[in-house]
Amino acid sequence: MASLPLSPEELDLKELGDRAAGRGIAIRPLTAGIGAEIRGLDLENPLSPEDWGILRAAWLRWKVVLIRDTDISHEAHIRLGRLFGELEGHPVIPHVPGHPEILSIRGVEGVKPTPETIEGFRAYNKWHTDVTFRQKPSIASLLRARLLPPVGGDTLFADTAAAWRGLPDAVKERIETLDAEHDIVRSFGGRVTEERREQLRRDFPAVRHPVVRRHPETGEKILYVNYTFTSRILDIDPSESEQLLRLLFDRIKVPEYQVRLSWTPNAIAIWDNRSTQHYAVGDYFPADRVLERVTVSGDVVSR
Ligand code: OGA
Ligand code: MN
């Protein structure tokens, strides 16, 4: 990972704002908890160590940052992603031709949204953290808008550290030491053929993650179960697992934990995939919507 001129431990918002302003960069928070828009960064060219430090600190603090009007090339998108770490592809989501590092985020490849095919397009309008079916889920995604519908198609992000903090003490105590199972088939299984589903099962056996994880960089505690991939809490009664998951999945829906991003052409959102969930609002069909995602590999999840 690239060196960090401004570490999260020494993050002082006033200092960060001043440093950014000194370099012609403006950071505008969207809520007091999660989300910020950043202006004045040139993403087409390699970032200076100072600008990278500012971007990284803002990303850690605000969890999702949005940079608008940045018509970057595929190469610049990939280069920006690599500042955060190594990149990875995806076993089901198609990539942009010639660029295995860039996923094409769009309903179902080659299928037009019609009343009959619409279900497959709803894959992204479920709350989730990306790829928690992996033993090492990604730490960040950089999502760039290519083609937007005339109306709708926002993306919601939820702060899962705030969701943890907001839980009743009795629930915190109950779940803190538990693990849950995350399973690719629970979600992507519905988008592929039976044969492919069996292959996914073999390639991605269900994994175990703590229900409450610690952010390796900020130290925050994070509620780490999501509707899309978490199949059950392990080593407890199945009916209690079901009841707890229902409660925990619902906590993400509290509006005070969220920010809602409205896309504009060539906006790019960069989220911390450890401390957030997101949901693509499916309110634009049958119009089309195409985004491109670069995904940064992660590490084992720990308490
Ligand atoms: C993703 C995703 C959200 C969106 O790229 O991981 O869930 O708004 N996309 O398209
Ligand atoms: Mn996603």
Short mmCIF file of C-alpha atoms and ligand atoms in Angstrom, two decimals:
data_model
loop_
_atom_site.label_atom_id
_atom_site.label_comp_id
_atom_site.label_asym_id
_atom_site.label_seq_id
_atom_site.Cartn_x
_atom_site.Cartn_y
_atom_site.Cartn_z
CA MET A 1 0.00 0.00 0.00
CA ALA A 2 1.22 3.50 -0.82
CA SER A 3 2.57 5.61 2.03
CA LEU A 4 0.18 7.81 3.92
CA PRO A 5 1.17 11.40 4.50
CA LEU A 6 -1.88 11.92 6.71
CA SER A 7 -2.66 8.90 8.86
CA PRO A 8 -6.14 8.28 10.27
CA GLU A 9 -4.73 8.45 13.82
CA GLU A 10 -3.64 12.03 13.29
CA LEU A 11 -6.77 12.92 11.38
CA ASP A 12 -8.00 16.30 12.49
CA LEU A 13 -10.88 17.55 10.39
CA LYS A 14 -9.86 21.19 10.62
CA GLU A 15 -6.33 20.31 9.62
CA LEU A 16 -7.59 18.12 6.78
CA GLY A 17 -9.84 20.92 5.52
CA ASP A 18 -6.99 23.44 5.69
CA ARG A 19 -4.56 21.13 3.97
CA ALA A 20 -7.08 20.43 1.23
CA ALA A 21 -7.92 24.13 0.79
CA GLY A 22 -4.22 24.90 0.48
CA ARG A 23 -4.15 22.61 -2.54
CA GLY A 24 -7.35 23.89 -4.13
CA ILE A 25 -9.41 20.93 -2.90
CA ALA A 26 -12.78 21.30 -1.17
CA ILE A 27 -14.32 18.57 1.02
CA ARG A 28 -18.05 19.10 1.59
CA PRO A 29 -19.66 16.69 4.04
CA LEU A 30 -23.13 15.47 3.02
CA THR A 31 -24.21 14.49 6.55
CA ALA A 32 -22.50 14.71 9.94
CA GLY A 33 -21.80 10.98 9.81
CA ILE A 34 -21.32 9.58 6.33
CA GLY A 35 -20.63 10.92 2.84
CA ALA A 36 -18.67 13.83 1.40
CA GLU A 37 -18.20 15.44 -1.97
CA ILE A 38 -14.71 16.37 -2.98
CA ARG A 39 -13.87 19.00 -5.57
CA GLY A 40 -10.60 20.06 -7.10
CA LEU A 41 -8.88 16.69 -7.48
CA ASP A 42 -7.45 15.86 -10.89
CA LEU A 43 -8.03 12.11 -11.18
CA GLU A 44 -6.89 11.73 -14.78
CA ASN A 45 -3.26 12.24 -13.82
CA PRO A 46 -1.31 10.48 -11.07
CA LEU A 47 -2.16 12.04 -7.69
CA SER A 48 0.62 13.76 -5.76
CA PRO A 49 1.38 12.12 -2.39
CA GLU A 50 -0.28 15.10 -0.69
CA ASP A 51 -3.50 14.85 -2.71
CA TRP A 52 -3.58 11.08 -2.25
CA GLY A 53 -3.19 11.58 1.52
CA ILE A 54 -6.13 13.99 1.53
CA LEU A 55 -8.32 11.66 -0.54
CA ARG A 56 -7.48 8.67 1.63
CA ALA A 57 -8.10 10.51 4.90
CA ALA A 58 -11.44 11.84 3.61
CA TRP A 59 -12.41 8.34 2.43
CA LEU A 60 -11.66 6.84 5.85
CA ARG A 61 -13.50 9.60 7.70
CA TRP A 62 -16.57 9.94 5.46
CA LYS A 63 -16.72 6.29 4.27
CA VAL A 64 -18.02 7.25 0.85
CA VAL A 65 -16.68 10.16 -1.16
CA LEU A 66 -18.10 11.44 -4.42
CA ILE A 67 -16.11 13.27 -7.05
CA ARG A 68 -18.16 14.70 -9.91
CA ASP A 69 -17.41 15.57 -13.52
CA THR A 70 -14.31 13.48 -13.81
CA ASP A 71 -14.28 11.91 -17.27
CA ILE A 72 -11.30 9.68 -16.57
CA SER A 73 -9.92 6.97 -18.85
CA HIS A 74 -10.03 3.27 -17.93
CA GLU A 75 -6.30 3.53 -17.24
CA ALA A 76 -6.77 6.40 -14.79
CA HIS A 77 -9.63 4.53 -13.07
CA ILE A 78 -7.38 1.49 -12.60
CA ARG A 79 -4.43 3.59 -11.46
CA LEU A 80 -6.59 5.34 -8.89
CA GLY A 81 -7.84 1.99 -7.59
CA ARG A 82 -4.29 0.67 -7.25
CA LEU A 83 -3.44 3.47 -4.83
CA PHE A 84 -5.79 1.72 -2.39
CA GLY A 85 -4.34 -1.75 -2.95
CA GLU A 86 -4.39 -4.71 -5.33
CA LEU A 87 -7.40 -5.04 -7.61
CA GLU A 88 -9.70 -8.02 -8.12
CA GLY A 89 -12.29 -9.19 -10.62
CA HIS A 90 -15.62 -10.87 -9.89
CA PRO A 91 -16.81 -14.45 -10.51
CA VAL A 92 -20.24 -13.42 -11.85
CA ILE A 93 -20.32 -9.71 -12.76
CA PRO A 94 -19.02 -9.15 -16.32
CA HIS A 95 -16.06 -6.87 -16.94
CA VAL A 96 -15.48 -4.17 -19.52
CA PRO A 97 -14.00 -5.78 -22.68
CA GLY A 98 -10.21 -5.70 -22.48
CA HIS A 99 -10.21 -4.60 -18.83
CA PRO A 100 -10.67 -7.48 -16.37
CA GLU A 101 -10.15 -4.99 -13.50
CA ILE A 102 -13.25 -2.96 -14.45
CA LEU A 103 -16.67 -4.48 -13.79
CA SER A 104 -19.68 -3.41 -15.77
CA ILE A 105 -22.47 -2.69 -13.27
CA ARG A 106 -25.70 -3.03 -15.15
CA GLY A 107 -28.74 -5.28 -14.81
CA VAL A 108 -28.01 -8.44 -16.76
CA GLU A 109 -25.53 -8.42 -19.59
CA GLY A 110 -27.13 -8.66 -23.01
CA VAL A 111 -30.68 -8.62 -21.65
CA LYS A 112 -33.09 -5.73 -22.10
CA PRO A 113 -35.14 -4.77 -19.06
CA THR A 114 -38.75 -5.82 -19.75
CA PRO A 115 -41.51 -6.87 -17.36
CA GLU A 116 -40.40 -10.50 -17.89
CA THR A 117 -36.68 -9.96 -17.29
CA ILE A 118 -36.90 -7.23 -14.69
CA GLU A 119 -36.16 -9.51 -11.71
CA GLY A 120 -32.58 -10.04 -12.82
CA PHE A 121 -32.06 -6.28 -12.85
CA ARG A 122 -32.93 -6.02 -9.21
CA ALA A 123 -29.63 -7.58 -8.13
CA TYR A 124 -28.19 -4.31 -6.86
CA ASN A 125 -31.28 -3.04 -5.08
CA LYS A 126 -30.71 -5.09 -1.98
CA TRP A 127 -28.66 -3.92 0.97
CA HIS A 128 -25.17 -5.36 0.86
CA THR A 129 -21.48 -5.02 1.47
CA ASP A 130 -19.65 -6.21 -1.64
CA VAL A 131 -18.25 -9.76 -1.85
CA THR A 132 -18.52 -10.73 1.83
CA PHE A 133 -18.79 -14.28 0.45
CA ARG A 134 -15.00 -14.05 0.09
CA GLN A 135 -12.68 -15.03 2.91
CA LYS A 136 -11.03 -11.66 2.25
CA PRO A 137 -13.77 -9.22 1.20
CA SER A 138 -12.69 -6.13 -0.69
CA ILE A 139 -11.75 -2.98 1.21
CA ALA A 140 -12.88 -0.44 -1.36
CA SER A 141 -14.78 0.04 -4.58
CA LEU A 142 -14.49 2.91 -7.03
CA LEU A 143 -17.72 3.22 -9.00
CA ARG A 144 -17.96 5.53 -11.97
CA ALA A 145 -21.16 6.55 -13.77
CA ARG A 146 -21.14 5.93 -17.53
CA LEU A 147 -24.77 5.97 -18.59
CA LEU A 148 -27.52 7.28 -16.35
CA PRO A 149 -31.29 7.04 -16.62
CA PRO A 150 -33.17 10.33 -17.12
CA VAL A 151 -34.53 10.06 -13.58
CA GLY A 152 -33.84 7.86 -10.55
CA GLY A 153 -31.00 5.41 -10.02
CA ASP A 154 -29.53 6.93 -6.85
CA THR A 155 -27.37 4.85 -4.55
CA LEU A 156 -27.88 4.71 -0.79
CA PHE A 157 -24.99 4.11 1.58
CA ALA A 158 -25.32 3.16 5.25
CA ASP A 159 -22.71 3.63 7.97
CA THR A 160 -22.45 0.22 9.63
CA ALA A 161 -20.33 1.54 12.50
CA ALA A 162 -23.17 3.93 13.36
CA ALA A 163 -25.57 0.99 13.06
CA TRP A 164 -23.49 -0.92 15.62
CA ARG A 165 -23.34 2.05 18.01
CA GLY A 166 -27.12 2.43 17.80
CA LEU A 167 -27.94 -1.11 18.91
CA PRO A 168 -29.45 -1.72 22.36
CA ASP A 169 -26.82 -2.88 24.88
CA ALA A 170 -28.46 -6.29 25.32
CA VAL A 171 -28.23 -6.95 21.56
CA LYS A 172 -24.62 -5.76 21.46
CA GLU A 173 -23.71 -8.15 24.23
CA ARG A 174 -25.48 -11.05 22.57
CA ILE A 175 -23.91 -10.66 19.12
CA GLU A 176 -20.41 -9.38 19.88
CA THR A 177 -18.78 -12.80 20.10
CA LEU A 178 -20.81 -14.54 17.39
CA ASP A 179 -19.84 -15.50 13.84
CA ALA A 180 -22.04 -15.65 10.77
CA GLU A 181 -21.97 -17.53 7.50
CA HIS A 182 -21.74 -15.61 4.21
CA ASP A 183 -22.65 -17.37 1.00
CA ILE A 184 -22.36 -16.30 -2.64
CA VAL A 185 -25.17 -18.61 -3.70
CA ARG A 186 -27.67 -16.76 -1.51
CA SER A 187 -27.50 -13.87 -3.95
CA PHE A 188 -25.67 -14.51 -7.20
CA GLY A 189 -27.01 -18.08 -7.23
CA GLY A 190 -30.28 -16.66 -8.50
CA ARG A 191 -28.62 -14.99 -11.47
CA VAL A 192 -26.89 -18.02 -13.03
CA THR A 193 -27.70 -21.47 -14.40
CA GLU A 194 -27.92 -24.54 -12.16
CA GLU A 195 -24.58 -25.78 -13.46
CA ARG A 196 -22.86 -22.47 -12.81
CA ARG A 197 -24.42 -22.39 -9.35
CA GLU A 198 -22.79 -25.74 -8.50
CA GLN A 199 -19.48 -24.41 -9.77
CA LEU A 200 -19.84 -21.29 -7.59
CA ARG A 201 -20.52 -23.57 -4.61
CA ARG A 202 -17.25 -25.40 -5.22
CA ASP A 203 -15.22 -22.26 -5.94
CA PHE A 204 -16.67 -20.25 -3.06
CA PRO A 205 -17.60 -22.44 -0.12
CA ALA A 206 -19.55 -20.45 2.48
CA VAL A 207 -17.25 -18.49 4.80
CA ARG A 208 -17.37 -17.45 8.45
CA HIS A 209 -16.96 -13.82 9.54
CA PRO A 210 -17.47 -12.16 12.93
CA VAL A 211 -20.91 -10.54 13.28
CA VAL A 212 -19.12 -7.51 14.69
CA ARG A 213 -15.76 -6.65 13.18
CA ARG A 214 -13.19 -4.02 13.95
CA HIS A 215 -12.02 -1.61 11.28
CA PRO A 216 -8.30 -2.33 10.85
CA GLU A 217 -7.46 1.33 10.27
CA THR A 218 -9.90 3.45 12.25
CA GLY A 219 -10.47 0.96 15.09
CA GLU A 220 -14.24 1.41 14.87
CA LYS A 221 -16.56 -1.49 15.64
CA ILE A 222 -18.77 -2.41 12.71
CA LEU A 223 -21.97 -4.40 12.36
CA TYR A 224 -20.94 -6.93 9.71
CA VAL A 225 -23.94 -8.91 8.50
CA ASN A 226 -25.83 -8.08 5.31
CA TYR A 227 -29.08 -9.24 3.78
CA THR A 228 -27.53 -10.20 0.45
CA PHE A 229 -24.84 -12.64 1.59
CA THR A 230 -25.31 -13.50 5.27
CA SER A 231 -27.19 -16.79 5.47
CA ARG A 232 -27.15 -17.49 9.22
CA ILE A 233 -25.51 -16.83 12.54
CA LEU A 234 -23.48 -19.87 13.48
CA ASP A 235 -23.53 -22.01 16.61
CA ILE A 236 -26.83 -20.71 17.93
CA ASP A 237 -30.40 -21.90 17.62
CA PRO A 238 -31.64 -21.39 14.01
CA SER A 239 -34.74 -19.56 15.17
CA GLU A 240 -32.63 -17.13 17.23
CA SER A 241 -30.33 -16.65 14.22
CA GLU A 242 -33.31 -15.77 12.07
CA GLN A 243 -34.71 -13.39 14.64
CA LEU A 244 -31.36 -11.64 15.22
CA LEU A 245 -30.62 -11.31 11.50
CA ARG A 246 -34.03 -9.83 10.83
CA LEU A 247 -33.37 -7.22 13.51
CA LEU A 248 -29.82 -6.50 12.33
CA PHE A 249 -30.72 -6.26 8.63
CA ASP A 250 -33.39 -3.74 9.58
CA ARG A 251 -30.96 -1.47 11.47
CA ILE A 252 -29.24 -0.55 8.19
CA LYS A 253 -32.49 0.98 7.00
CA VAL A 254 -32.46 3.76 9.62
CA PRO A 255 -32.24 7.01 7.59
CA GLU A 256 -29.96 8.71 10.13
CA TYR A 257 -27.22 6.18 9.30
CA GLN A 258 -27.46 6.87 5.58
CA VAL A 259 -26.48 9.15 2.76
CA ARG A 260 -28.10 9.10 -0.67
CA LEU A 261 -25.92 9.86 -3.68
CA SER A 262 -27.50 11.29 -6.82
CA TRP A 263 -25.35 10.48 -9.79
CA THR A 264 -24.29 12.84 -12.54
CA PRO A 265 -22.41 11.73 -15.66
CA ASN A 266 -18.79 10.82 -14.88
CA ALA A 267 -19.19 11.07 -11.14
CA ILE A 268 -17.10 8.55 -9.24
CA ALA A 269 -17.94 7.26 -5.78
CA ILE A 270 -15.29 5.60 -3.64
CA TRP A 271 -16.52 3.71 -0.61
CA ASP A 272 -14.94 1.95 2.32
CA ASN A 273 -16.37 -1.52 1.85
CA ARG A 274 -15.55 -2.51 5.44
CA SER A 275 -17.73 0.01 7.23
CA THR A 276 -20.65 0.51 4.84
CA GLN A 277 -23.49 -1.18 3.02
CA HIS A 278 -25.09 0.13 -0.12
CA TYR A 279 -28.31 -0.19 -2.14
CA ALA A 280 -28.92 0.86 -5.74
CA VAL A 281 -32.44 2.26 -5.91
CA GLY A 282 -34.37 0.46 -8.66
CA ASP A 283 -36.69 3.31 -9.60
CA TYR A 284 -35.62 3.98 -13.20
CA PHE A 285 -36.69 0.93 -15.24
CA PRO A 286 -37.05 0.39 -18.14
CA ALA A 287 -34.35 3.03 -18.74
CA ASP A 288 -30.78 1.77 -18.83
CA ARG A 289 -28.02 2.54 -16.33
CA VAL A 290 -24.36 1.59 -16.65
CA LEU A 291 -21.62 2.10 -14.10
CA GLU A 292 -18.07 0.79 -13.96
CA ARG A 293 -16.45 -0.54 -10.82
CA VAL A 294 -12.86 -1.08 -9.83
CA THR A 295 -12.59 -3.27 -6.72
CA VAL A 296 -9.74 -3.33 -4.22
CA SER A 297 -8.85 -6.67 -2.60
CA GLY A 298 -9.11 -7.04 1.14
CA ASP A 299 -7.88 -8.96 4.11
CA VAL A 300 -9.23 -11.50 6.59
CA VAL A 301 -12.01 -9.98 8.71
CA SER A 302 -11.15 -9.76 12.40
CA ARG A 303 -12.70 -8.57 15.65
C1 OGA B 1 -21.80 -2.18 -6.85
C2 OGA B 1 -23.20 -1.82 -6.60
C3 OGA B 1 -24.53 0.13 -6.82
C4 OGA B 1 -25.10 0.96 -7.90
O1 OGA B 1 -21.24 -1.70 -7.84
O2 OGA B 1 -21.22 -2.91 -6.04
O3 OGA B 1 -23.83 -2.37 -5.76
O4 OGA B 1 -25.64 2.02 -7.58
N1 OGA B 1 -23.65 -0.81 -7.32
O5 OGA B 1 -25.02 0.55 -9.06
MN MN B 2 -22.39 -3.52 -4.50
#
